[in-house]
Coordinates of C-alpha atoms in Angstrom, one line a residue:
Chain A
X870 CA 107.6 70.0 98.6
X871 CA 109.3 70.2 101.9
X872 CA 107.3 70.1 105.2
X873 CA 108.9 72.6 107.5
X874 CA 107.9 72.4 111.2
X875 CA 108.5 74.6 114.3
X876 CA 110.3 73.7 117.4
X877 CA 110.5 75.7 120.6
X878 CA 112.4 73.0 122.5
X879 CA 114.1 69.6 122.0
X880 CA 110.8 67.7 122.7
X881 CA 109.1 69.5 119.9
X882 CA 112.0 68.9 117.6
X883 CA 111.8 65.2 118.2
X884 CA 108.1 65.3 117.9
X885 CA 108.4 67.0 114.5
X886 CA 110.9 64.5 113.2
X887 CA 108.9 61.5 114.5
X888 CA 105.8 62.8 112.9
X889 CA 107.5 63.2 109.5
X890 CA 108.9 66.8 109.2
X891 CA 111.4 67.1 106.4
X892 CA 112.9 70.1 108.1
X893 CA 112.6 72.0 111.4
X894 CA 113.3 75.7 112.2
X895 CA 114.3 76.9 115.7
X896 CA 115.7 79.9 117.5
X897 CA 118.1 80.8 120.2
X898 CA 117.0 81.7 123.7
X899 CA 117.3 85.5 123.3
X900 CA 116.0 88.4 121.3
X901 CA 117.6 87.3 118.0
X902 CA 114.3 85.7 117.0
X903 CA 110.7 86.8 117.0
X904 CA 109.4 84.2 119.5
X905 CA 111.5 85.4 122.3
X906 CA 109.3 84.0 125.1
X907 CA 110.4 82.9 128.6
X908 CA 111.1 79.2 128.8
X909 CA 111.2 78.8 125.0
X910 CA 113.9 78.2 122.5
X911 CA 117.4 76.7 122.5
X912 CA 120.8 77.3 124.0
X913 CA 123.8 76.9 121.8
X914 CA 124.5 73.5 123.3
X915 CA 120.9 72.4 122.6
X916 CA 121.2 73.6 119.0
X917 CA 124.3 71.4 118.7
X918 CA 122.2 68.5 120.0
X919 CA 119.4 69.3 117.6
X920 CA 121.8 69.5 114.7
X921 CA 123.2 66.0 115.6
X922 CA 119.6 64.6 115.7
X923 CA 118.8 66.2 112.4
X924 CA 121.9 64.8 110.8
X925 CA 121.3 61.3 112.2
X926 CA 117.8 61.3 110.8
X927 CA 118.8 63.0 107.5
X928 CA 116.5 66.0 108.1
X929 CA 117.2 69.7 107.7
X930 CA 117.6 72.3 110.4
X931 CA 117.2 76.0 110.0
X932 CA 118.2 78.7 112.5
X933 CA 115.7 81.5 112.8
X934 CA 117.3 84.9 113.1
X935 CA 114.4 87.0 112.2
X936 CA 114.7 90.1 114.4
X937 CA 116.8 93.2 113.5
X938 CA 120.2 93.6 115.2
X939 CA 120.1 96.3 117.9
X940 CA 122.7 99.1 117.7
X941 CA 125.5 98.3 120.1
X942 CA 124.5 94.6 120.3
X943 CA 125.2 93.5 116.7
X944 CA 127.6 90.8 117.9
X945 CA 124.8 88.8 119.5
X946 CA 123.2 88.3 116.0
X947 CA 126.6 87.8 114.3
X948 CA 127.5 85.1 116.8
X949 CA 124.3 83.3 116.0
X950 CA 125.4 83.2 112.4
X951 CA 128.8 82.0 113.4
X952 CA 127.2 79.2 115.4
X953 CA 125.0 78.2 112.4
X954 CA 128.1 78.1 110.2
X955 CA 130.1 76.2 112.8
X956 CA 127.4 73.5 113.2
X957 CA 126.9 73.4 109.5
X958 CA 123.2 74.1 109.8
X959 CA 121.2 73.8 106.6
X960 CA 120.2 77.5 106.5
X961 CA 119.8 80.7 108.5
X962 CA 116.4 82.5 108.2
X963 CA 117.2 86.2 108.2
X964 CA 115.6 89.6 107.4
X965 CA 118.2 92.2 108.4
X966 CA 120.3 93.3 105.5
X967 CA 123.3 93.9 107.7
X968 CA 123.2 90.3 108.8
X969 CA 122.5 89.0 105.3
X970 CA 125.6 91.0 104.3
X971 CA 127.7 89.6 107.1
X972 CA 126.6 86.0 106.5
X973 CA 127.1 86.1 102.8
X974 CA 130.6 87.7 103.0
X975 CA 131.8 85.6 106.0
X976 CA 130.3 82.3 105.1
X977 CA 129.5 82.1 101.4
X978 CA 128.6 78.4 101.8
X979 CA 125.9 79.0 104.4
X980 CA 122.5 79.0 102.8
X981 CA 120.4 82.1 103.5
X982 CA 116.6 82.1 103.6
X983 CA 115.0 85.5 103.5
X984 CA 112.7 85.7 106.5
X985 CA 109.1 86.8 106.1
X986 CA 110.0 89.8 108.3
X987 CA 111.8 91.2 105.2
X988 CA 108.3 91.7 103.6
X989 CA 109.5 90.7 100.1
X990 CA 106.3 90.3 98.1
X991 CA 107.4 90.8 94.5
X992 CA 110.0 89.7 92.0
X993 CA 112.0 93.0 92.1
X994 CA 112.4 92.8 95.8
X995 CA 113.4 89.1 95.7
X996 CA 115.9 89.9 92.9
X997 CA 117.5 92.6 95.1
X998 CA 118.1 90.1 97.9
X999 CA 119.3 87.5 95.5
X1000 CA 121.8 89.9 93.8
X1001 CA 123.1 91.5 96.9
X1002 CA 123.2 88.6 99.3
X1003 CA 122.7 85.5 97.2
X1004 CA 119.7 84.2 99.2
X1005 CA 118.7 80.7 98.2
X1006 CA 115.0 80.9 99.3
X1007 CA 112.4 83.5 100.5
X1008 CA 109.5 83.1 102.8
X1009 CA 106.5 84.9 101.4
X1010 CA 104.4 87.2 103.6
X1011 CA 100.8 86.2 104.1
X1012 CA 99.5 88.9 101.9
X1013 CA 99.5 87.3 98.4
X1014 CA 96.6 85.5 96.8
X1015 CA 97.1 82.0 95.4
X1016 CA 97.1 83.5 91.9
X1017 CA 99.8 86.0 92.9
X1018 CA 101.9 83.2 94.5
X1019 CA 101.7 81.2 91.4
X1020 CA 102.6 84.2 89.2
X1021 CA 105.5 85.0 91.4
X1022 CA 106.7 81.4 91.5
X1023 CA 107.0 81.4 87.7
X1024 CA 109.5 84.3 87.7
X1025 CA 111.1 84.1 91.1
X1026 CA 114.9 84.1 91.1
X1027 CA 114.9 82.0 94.4
X1028 CA 113.0 79.1 95.9
X1029 CA 109.8 80.1 97.6
X1030 CA 108.4 79.0 101.0
X1031 CA 104.9 79.8 102.1
X1032 CA 103.0 79.6 105.3
X1033 CA 100.7 76.6 105.3
X1034 CA 99.2 76.4 108.7
X1035 CA 99.1 78.2 112.1
X1036 CA 98.5 81.6 113.6
X1037 CA 97.4 84.0 111.0
X1038 CA 99.3 87.3 110.8
X1039 CA 97.2 89.5 108.6
X1040 CA 99.7 92.3 108.1
X1041 CA 102.7 92.4 105.8
X1042 CA 105.1 90.8 108.3
X1043 CA 108.0 92.9 109.4
X1044 CA 106.1 96.1 108.7
X1045 CA 103.6 95.9 111.5
X1046 CA 103.9 98.2 114.5
X1047 CA 100.6 97.5 116.1
X1048 CA 102.2 95.6 119.0
X1049 CA 104.8 98.3 119.7
X1050 CA 102.2 101.0 119.5
X1051 CA 100.4 99.5 122.4
X1052 CA 103.1 97.7 124.3
X1053 CA 106.4 99.2 123.2
X1054 CA 107.6 95.8 121.9
X1055 CA 107.3 94.5 118.4
X1056 CA 108.5 91.4 116.6
X1057 CA 111.2 93.5 114.9
X1058 CA 112.6 95.0 118.1
X1059 CA 111.7 93.1 121.2
X1060 CA 111.3 89.7 119.7
X1061 CA 107.6 89.2 120.2
X1062 CA 104.2 90.4 119.1
X1063 CA 101.9 91.2 122.0
X1064 CA 104.3 90.1 124.8
X1065 CA 102.7 88.0 127.5
X1066 CA 103.7 90.3 130.4
X1067 CA 101.4 93.0 128.9
X1068 CA 98.3 90.7 128.7
X1069 CA 95.7 90.7 131.5
X1070 CA 92.4 88.9 131.6
X1071 CA 89.8 90.4 133.9
X1072 CA 86.4 88.9 135.0
X1073 CA 83.7 91.6 135.3
X1074 CA 80.3 90.1 136.0
X1075 CA 79.6 87.7 133.2
X1076 CA 82.1 89.4 130.9
X1077 CA 85.7 88.5 130.3
X1078 CA 87.9 91.5 129.5
X1079 CA 91.1 91.1 127.5
X1080 CA 93.6 93.8 128.0
X1081 CA 96.9 94.5 126.4
X1082 CA 98.9 97.1 128.4
X1083 CA 95.5 98.1 129.9
X1084 CA 94.0 98.8 126.4
X1085 CA 90.7 96.8 126.1
X1086 CA 91.2 94.5 123.1
X1087 CA 88.1 92.5 123.6
X1088 CA 85.1 91.8 125.8
X1089 CA 83.6 88.4 125.6
X1090 CA 81.3 86.0 127.4
X1091 CA 83.0 83.5 129.7
X1092 CA 82.3 80.5 127.4
X1093 CA 83.6 82.1 124.2
X1094 CA 86.7 80.6 122.6
X1095 CA 89.5 83.2 122.9
X1096 CA 92.6 83.5 120.8
X1097 CA 95.8 85.0 122.0
X1098 CA 95.2 88.7 122.4
X1099 CA 96.7 90.7 119.6
X1100 CA 95.7 94.2 118.5
X1101 CA 94.6 93.0 115.0
X1102 CA 92.1 90.5 116.4
X1103 CA 90.2 92.7 118.8
X1104 CA 86.6 93.9 118.7
X1105 CA 86.3 97.7 118.4
X1106 CA 83.7 100.4 117.7
X1107 CA 83.5 103.3 115.3
X1108 CA 81.6 106.6 115.6
X1109 CA 78.7 105.3 113.5
X1110 CA 78.7 101.7 114.7
X1111 CA 78.7 101.1 118.4
X1112 CA 78.2 97.4 118.2
X1113 CA 81.7 95.9 118.7
X1114 CA 83.1 94.4 115.5
X1115 CA 86.2 92.5 114.5
X1116 CA 87.4 95.5 112.5
X1117 CA 90.6 93.8 111.2
X1118 CA 90.3 90.0 111.8
X1119 CA 88.6 87.6 114.2
X1120 CA 90.6 85.0 116.1
X1121 CA 91.3 82.4 113.5
X1122 CA 94.1 80.3 112.1
X1123 CA 95.5 79.8 108.6
X1124 CA 94.9 76.4 107.1
X1125 CA 95.9 75.8 103.4
X1126 CA 95.6 72.0 103.2
X1127 CA 93.1 72.4 100.3
X1128 CA 95.8 74.4 98.4
X1129 CA 98.4 71.6 98.4
X1130 CA 97.8 70.7 94.7
X1131 CA 98.0 74.3 93.5
X1132 CA 101.1 75.1 95.6
X1133 CA 102.8 71.9 94.5
X1134 CA 102.1 72.7 90.8
X1135 CA 103.4 76.2 91.3
X1136 CA 106.7 74.7 92.4
X1137 CA 106.6 76.0 95.9
X1138 CA 109.7 74.6 97.6
X1139 CA 108.5 74.5 101.2
X1140 CA 105.4 74.5 103.3
X1141 CA 105.8 76.2 106.7
X1142 CA 103.9 75.3 109.8
X1143 CA 103.8 78.2 112.3
X1144 CA 104.1 77.8 116.0
X1145 CA 107.4 77.6 117.8
X1146 CA 105.6 78.8 120.9
X1147 CA 103.2 75.8 120.8
X1148 CA 103.5 72.5 122.6
X1149 CA 105.1 69.2 121.4
X1150 CA 101.6 67.8 121.2
X1151 CA 100.6 70.6 118.7
X1152 CA 103.7 69.9 116.6
X1153 CA 102.9 66.1 116.5
X1154 CA 99.3 66.7 115.6
X1155 CA 99.9 69.2 112.9
X1156 CA 102.9 67.5 111.4
X1157 CA 101.2 64.1 111.2
X1158 CA 98.2 65.5 109.3
X1159 CA 100.3 67.5 106.9
X1160 CA 102.7 64.6 106.3
X1161 CA 99.8 62.4 105.4
X1162 CA 98.2 65.1 103.2
X1163 CA 101.5 65.8 101.3
X1164 CA 102.2 62.1 100.9
X1165 CA 98.8 61.3 99.6
X1166 CA 99.0 64.2 97.1
X1167 CA 102.4 62.8 95.9
X1168 CA 101.1 59.3 95.5
X1169 CA 98.0 60.3 93.6
X1170 CA 97.7 64.0 92.7
X1171 CA 94.5 63.4 90.6
X1172 CA 92.5 62.0 93.6
X1173 CA 93.7 64.4 96.2
X1174 CA 90.5 66.4 96.2
X1175 CA 88.5 63.2 96.9
X1176 CA 91.0 62.1 99.5
X1177 CA 90.6 65.4 101.3
X1178 CA 86.8 64.8 101.4
X1179 CA 87.3 61.3 102.7
X1180 CA 89.5 62.6 105.5
X1181 CA 87.3 64.9 107.6
X1182 CA 89.5 63.9 110.6
X1183 CA 92.4 65.9 109.1
X1184 CA 90.3 69.1 109.3
X1185 CA 88.9 68.3 112.7
X1186 CA 92.4 67.5 114.0
X1187 CA 93.7 70.8 112.7
X1188 CA 90.7 72.8 113.8
X1189 CA 91.2 71.5 117.3
X1190 CA 94.6 73.1 117.6
X1191 CA 93.5 76.3 115.8
X1192 CA 92.9 79.7 117.4
X1193 CA 89.2 80.0 118.1
X1194 CA 88.9 76.5 116.5
X1195 CA 88.3 78.3 113.2
X1196 CA 90.5 78.3 110.1
X1197 CA 90.7 80.4 107.0
X1198 CA 92.6 80.6 103.8
X1199 CA 93.4 84.2 104.6
X1200 CA 94.9 86.3 101.8
X1201 CA 95.4 83.3 99.6
X1202 CA 91.7 83.6 98.9
X1203 CA 90.8 86.9 97.1
X1204 CA 87.4 87.1 98.8
X1205 CA 89.1 87.4 102.2
X1206 CA 91.0 90.5 101.1
Chain C
X1099 CA 116.2 121.8 110.6
X1100 CA 113.9 121.7 107.5
X1101 CA 110.3 120.8 107.3
X1102 CA 109.0 118.2 105.0
X1103 CA 105.5 117.1 104.1
X1104 CA 105.2 113.3 103.8
X1105 CA 103.1 111.6 101.2
X1106 CA 99.3 111.8 101.4
X1107 CA 98.1 108.6 102.9
X1108 CA 94.4 109.1 102.4
X1109 CA 92.3 108.9 99.2
X1110 CA 91.0 112.4 98.6
X1111 CA 89.3 113.6 95.5
X1112 CA 91.4 115.1 92.8
X1113 CA 90.0 118.5 93.5
X1114 CA 90.6 118.3 97.2
X1115 CA 94.2 117.0 96.6
X1116 CA 95.0 119.9 94.2
X1117 CA 93.5 122.5 96.6
X1118 CA 95.6 121.1 99.4
X1119 CA 98.9 121.2 97.5
X1120 CA 98.1 124.6 96.1
X1121 CA 97.8 125.8 99.7
X1122 CA 101.0 123.9 100.6
X1123 CA 102.8 125.7 97.7
X1124 CA 102.2 129.0 99.4
X1125 CA 103.9 128.0 102.7
X1126 CA 107.6 128.0 103.6
X1127 CA 107.9 124.2 103.6
X1128 CA 111.2 122.9 102.2
X1129 CA 110.3 119.5 100.8
X1130 CA 107.1 117.8 99.7
X1131 CA 106.6 114.1 99.0
X1132 CA 104.0 113.2 96.4
X1133 CA 102.5 109.9 95.3
X1134 CA 100.2 107.0 96.2
X1135 CA 101.8 104.9 98.9
X1136 CA 98.9 102.8 100.0
X1137 CA 96.8 101.2 97.3
X1138 CA 97.1 100.9 93.5
X1139 CA 93.3 100.8 93.2
X1140 CA 93.1 104.4 94.0
X1141 CA 93.3 106.2 90.7
X1142 CA 91.9 109.7 91.6
X1143 CA 95.3 111.1 90.7
X1144 CA 97.3 109.6 87.9
X1145 CA 101.0 109.7 87.2
X1146 CA 100.7 112.9 85.1
X1147 CA 98.6 114.6 87.8
X1148 CA 101.4 114.0 90.3
X1149 CA 103.9 115.4 87.9
X1150 CA 101.7 118.5 87.5
X1151 CA 101.6 118.9 91.2
X1152 CA 105.3 118.4 91.4
X1153 CA 105.9 121.1 88.9
X1154 CA 103.5 123.4 90.7
X1155 CA 105.4 123.0 93.9
X1156 CA 108.8 123.2 92.3
X1157 CA 107.8 126.5 90.7
X1158 CA 107.2 127.8 94.2
X1159 CA 110.7 126.8 95.2
X1160 CA 109.8 123.5 97.0
X1161 CA 111.8 120.4 96.6
X1162 CA 109.7 117.5 95.4
X1163 CA 110.3 113.7 96.1
X1164 CA 108.1 111.1 94.5
X1165 CA 106.9 108.5 96.9
X1166 CA 106.3 104.9 95.9
X1167 CA 103.9 102.1 96.9
X1168 CA 104.6 100.3 100.1
X1169 CA 103.0 96.9 99.4
X1170 CA 103.7 95.7 95.9
X1171 CA 102.0 92.5 94.8
X1172 CA 101.5 92.5 91.1
X1173 CA 103.4 93.0 87.8
X1174 CA 101.3 96.1 86.9
X1175 CA 102.4 97.7 90.2
X1176 CA 106.0 97.0 89.3
X1177 CA 105.6 98.7 85.9
X1178 CA 104.1 101.8 87.5
X1179 CA 106.9 101.7 90.1
X1180 CA 109.6 101.6 87.5
X1181 CA 108.0 104.6 85.7
X1182 CA 108.1 106.6 88.9
X1183 CA 111.7 105.6 89.8
X1184 CA 113.0 106.5 86.3
X1185 CA 111.0 109.7 85.9
X1186 CA 114.2 111.5 85.2
X1187 CA 113.5 114.7 87.1
X1188 CA 112.5 114.1 90.7
X1189 CA 114.1 112.2 93.5
X1190 CA 112.2 109.2 94.8
X1191 CA 111.3 107.7 98.2
X1192 CA 111.7 103.9 98.1
X1193 CA 109.1 102.2 100.3
X1194 CA 109.9 98.7 99.2
X1195 CA 113.1 96.9 98.2
X1196 CA 111.6 96.7 94.7
X1197 CA 112.1 100.5 94.4
X1198 CA 115.6 100.2 95.8
X1199 CA 116.3 97.5 93.2
X1200 CA 115.1 99.7 90.3
X1201 CA 116.9 102.8 91.6
X1202 CA 120.2 100.9 92.0
X1203 CA 119.9 99.4 88.6
X1204 CA 119.5 102.8 87.1
X1205 CA 122.1 104.4 89.4
X1206 CA 119.5 106.8 90.7
X1207 CA 119.9 108.1 94.3
X1208 CA 116.9 107.5 96.6
X1209 CA 115.4 108.3 100.0
X1210 CA 114.8 105.2 102.1
X1211 CA 111.2 105.2 103.3
X1212 CA 110.2 104.1 106.8
X1213 CA 109.2 100.6 105.9
X1214 CA 112.6 99.3 104.5
X1215 CA 113.4 97.9 108.0
X1216 CA 116.8 99.6 108.4
X1217 CA 117.2 99.0 112.1
X1218 CA 121.0 99.6 112.6
X1219 CA 123.9 101.6 111.3
X1220 CA 125.4 98.7 109.2
X1221 CA 122.1 98.4 107.3
X1222 CA 122.0 102.2 106.7
X1223 CA 125.6 102.1 105.5
X1224 CA 124.8 99.3 103.0
X1225 CA 121.8 101.4 101.6
X1226 CA 124.0 104.5 101.6
X1227 CA 126.5 102.6 99.3
X1228 CA 123.6 101.7 97.1
X1229 CA 122.6 105.4 96.7
X1230 CA 120.6 106.3 99.7
X1231 CA 120.9 110.0 100.4
X1232 CA 118.4 110.2 103.3
X1233 CA 116.4 107.8 105.5
X1234 CA 113.2 108.2 107.3
X1235 CA 113.6 106.7 110.8
X1236 CA 111.3 103.6 111.2
X1237 CA 108.4 104.9 113.2
X1238 CA 108.7 102.6 116.2
X1239 CA 112.3 103.6 117.0
X1240 CA 113.4 106.2 119.6
X1241 CA 115.7 109.1 120.1
X1242 CA 118.1 106.8 122.0
X1243 CA 118.3 104.5 118.9
X1244 CA 118.9 107.5 116.7
X1245 CA 121.6 108.9 118.9
X1246 CA 123.5 105.7 118.9
X1247 CA 123.1 105.2 115.1
X1248 CA 124.2 108.7 114.2
X1249 CA 127.0 108.9 116.8
X1250 CA 130.4 109.5 115.2
X1251 CA 129.2 110.1 111.7
X1252 CA 125.9 112.0 111.7
X1253 CA 126.4 113.5 108.2
X1254 CA 127.1 110.6 105.9
X1255 CA 123.4 110.7 104.9
X1256 CA 120.5 112.8 105.9
X1257 CA 118.0 111.8 108.6
X1258 CA 114.2 112.5 108.6
X1259 CA 111.9 111.9 111.5
X1260 CA 108.1 111.8 111.5
X1261 CA 107.3 114.6 113.9
X1262 CA 103.6 115.3 113.4
X1263 CA 100.6 113.4 112.2
X1264 CA 98.9 110.1 112.4
X1265 CA 101.4 107.2 112.4
X1266 CA 101.2 104.5 109.8
X1267 CA 101.4 101.3 111.8
X1268 CA 100.7 98.4 109.4
X1269 CA 99.8 97.3 105.9
X1270 CA 97.7 94.2 104.9
X1271 CA 96.4 92.4 101.9
X1272 CA 93.0 93.1 103.3
X1273 CA 91.2 96.4 102.9
X1274 CA 89.7 97.2 106.2
X1275 CA 87.6 100.1 104.9
X1276 CA 86.0 97.8 102.3
X1277 CA 85.5 95.1 105.0
X1278 CA 83.8 97.5 107.3
X1279 CA 81.3 98.2 104.4
X1280 CA 81.0 94.4 103.6
X1281 CA 82.6 94.9 100.2
X1282 CA 85.3 92.7 98.7
X1283 CA 88.5 94.5 97.9
X1284 CA 88.1 93.8 94.2
X1285 CA 84.8 95.6 94.2
X1286 CA 85.6 98.3 96.8
X1287 CA 84.2 101.2 94.8
X1288 CA 87.0 103.2 96.4
X1289 CA 84.9 103.5 99.6
X1290 CA 88.0 104.8 101.4
X1291 CA 87.4 108.2 99.7
X1292 CA 84.5 108.7 102.2
X1293 CA 87.0 108.9 105.0
X1294 CA 89.4 111.8 104.6
X1295 CA 91.2 110.9 107.8
X1296 CA 90.4 107.1 107.9
X1297 CA 87.9 105.4 110.1
X1298 CA 88.5 106.2 113.7
X1299 CA 88.4 102.9 115.7
X1300 CA 87.9 102.9 119.4
X1301 CA 88.0 100.2 122.1
X1302 CA 84.8 99.2 123.9
X1303 CA 85.7 101.7 126.6
X1304 CA 85.7 104.5 123.9
X1305 CA 89.4 104.8 123.9
X1306 CA 90.5 105.9 120.4
X1307 CA 93.0 103.4 119.2
X1308 CA 93.4 103.0 115.5
X1309 CA 92.5 104.7 112.2
X1310 CA 91.7 102.4 109.3
X1311 CA 92.8 103.7 106.0
X1312 CA 92.2 101.1 103.3
X1313 CA 94.8 98.4 103.6
X1314 CA 96.7 100.6 106.1
X1315 CA 96.2 100.9 109.8
X1316 CA 97.3 104.1 111.5
X1317 CA 97.3 105.4 115.0
X1318 CA 94.2 107.1 116.3
X1319 CA 96.4 109.8 117.8
X1320 CA 98.8 112.2 116.2
X1321 CA 102.4 111.9 117.0
X1322 CA 103.6 115.3 118.1
X1323 CA 107.3 116.0 118.5
X1324 CA 107.2 119.7 118.0
X1325 CA 108.7 120.4 121.4
X1326 CA 111.6 118.0 120.5
X1327 CA 112.7 119.9 117.4
X1328 CA 115.8 121.5 118.9
X1329 CA 116.9 118.2 120.4
X1330 CA 116.4 116.6 117.0
X1331 CA 118.4 119.3 115.3
X1332 CA 121.2 118.9 117.8
X1333 CA 121.3 115.1 117.1
X1334 CA 121.8 115.8 113.4
X1335 CA 118.2 115.3 112.1
X1336 CA 117.8 117.4 109.0
X1337 CA 114.1 116.9 108.2
X1338 CA 111.0 117.1 110.5
X1339 CA 108.2 115.3 108.7
X1340 CA 104.6 116.3 108.9
X1341 CA 102.1 113.7 107.6
X1342 CA 99.2 115.3 105.7
X1343 CA 95.8 115.2 107.5
X1344 CA 93.9 118.2 106.1
X1345 CA 94.0 121.9 105.2
X1346 CA 94.6 122.6 108.9
X1347 CA 98.2 121.5 108.2
X1348 CA 98.8 124.8 106.4
X1349 CA 98.5 126.8 109.6
X1350 CA 100.6 124.2 111.4
X1351 CA 103.4 124.4 108.8
X1352 CA 103.5 128.2 109.2
X1353 CA 103.5 128.0 112.9
X1354 CA 106.4 125.5 113.0
X1355 CA 108.3 127.4 110.4
X1356 CA 108.6 130.1 112.9
X1357 CA 111.2 128.4 115.1
X1358 CA 110.6 130.5 118.2
X1359 CA 106.9 129.9 118.1
X1360 CA 107.5 126.2 117.6
X1361 CA 109.6 126.0 120.8
X1362 CA 106.6 127.3 122.7
X1363 CA 104.2 124.8 121.2
X1364 CA 102.3 122.7 123.6
X1365 CA 101.1 119.2 122.9
X1366 CA 97.4 118.8 122.5
X1367 CA 96.3 117.5 125.9
X1368 CA 92.7 118.4 125.6
X1369 CA 89.8 116.8 123.8
X1370 CA 89.0 113.2 123.0
X1371 CA 92.2 112.3 121.3
X1372 CA 95.4 113.4 122.9
X1373 CA 98.6 113.5 121.0
X1374 CA 101.2 110.8 121.5
X1375 CA 105.0 110.8 121.6
X1376 CA 105.8 107.4 123.1
X1377 CA 108.0 106.0 120.3
X1378 CA 110.4 108.9 120.5
X1379 CA 110.9 108.3 124.2
X1380 CA 111.3 104.5 123.8
X1381 CA 107.8 103.8 125.3
X1382 CA 104.7 102.3 123.7
X1383 CA 103.9 104.5 120.7
X1384 CA 100.5 105.5 122.0
X1385 CA 102.0 107.0 125.2
X1386 CA 102.1 110.7 125.9
X1387 CA 105.3 111.4 127.9
X1388 CA 104.6 114.6 129.7
X1389 CA 107.9 114.7 131.5
X1390 CA 109.7 116.0 128.5
X1391 CA 107.5 119.0 127.9
X1392 CA 109.6 122.1 128.1

């Protein structure tokens, strides 16, 4: 089972490799990927450097191209595919069928991973992408229970990658317009969810108000742990219930470390750590813990459960870097749904 | 430009659903989409009930398209999907690539629903080659996007735009209606049936924001593009979609069917929940752009 880690810059890439990542995914410094934040991501020259580092250390490098090509600007996305082919990167992570089509016709040797933004959650959808574009792997949206993941893994025509740790997107990815409804930008179009230039924190008396394009997402006390403000993690009211409630989800992160045995037995090819926007320190911390956990499962699958109990520091290390310092199994656990 | 009625997104009782479509059958609407698009746990209407409604509407001269589930997670949902796709009589709206897969396998033409993520002309052309006859513009895109995509060859396939109704914004594994009632999804008791227009959700400043409809999240406000109908028509849009919200739709359909009256239609600027039209004007979807009111 591959440990796939995020990198928003060269420092994070090195941190991931040093801490034991098998593979790293990264994006270009533009709107061709859904973490299009100022100061983040790689120029073409930096990707070349990253690719040399990966080859030296015998690790894999994937280019994230998970937004949808804008009419009139398609060549920006196509050039990113050209770059990946030229540098002989290990895969391109892509959701747009026009790009999958371009890549599979132009570079049949370039591995294609279906991005989570394509929202492929079932064998018929996966088969479509396999037949049409010969994808090698698909990243599953965070909407399936462990049982559903296992059932799908048995019949999937392609390798499967799942989210293991990080910010929890609670919607079928690629089909969520909550961000663009409030800000005009979505991951699909603008390259980010809840863009930072629309976020405003405001102190009013003892309250801290969190606004997204002036819409009040949450009101909290000064000492409460706050997550990054997104529409789905706000506190709202209804006509019959005026006490504010997390109607969709509270600020929390995904942590599936306890699921390693089940995911491994199901034949999941890769475990993905979310967080290209996070610091090199985050990447180091999370990669180290997951490397140890995966290795200890490999060495002794039968005792993993006990190992997990004897390693409370794994949980505390992961909680420390989690949103709201709280973690959940999310949709993997039926009860959550 | 023709009027279409999108699939019913809410869970109404069988009786309420039949009453609604019987009323729809008496209007001048051109096309009606039928089917459960949100949650396979909703079983008020079964496959044969939808076929009955389809026949009722067809007998009144309406074109019927069977809509399919948006989020497909289980083998049983795929079996039901295949049954709908291969019904042999009615066209289908594909809301997941699974439906596209089944349709292409059986060489059946399809309408591409709003969630297939077709964000450029090349993607639409690929789907067209696979049998797509029409596409519903993804909700978050604008008239500028559409102009560019249709330029040069507006008629290769038909275009439909959501013009009136609450906007579907997201789908999740989690049922927010059940969560609000502290029920797990597996024992939801179809609690969403208590909310014929979803649960209106407001900010702590009483700003209406969302509408929770089972696993779906919608906009609190209705999109209203009635005053854009001639512009749409000129761009090559062939269908103006209304999303069902209640029996009040019937008067609206009749009102819009009368083109001259539609031109004079005003946006709803009064009351607690104003309409929105931001997406069409390349703004945040919740915005109401008043500069374009003619």
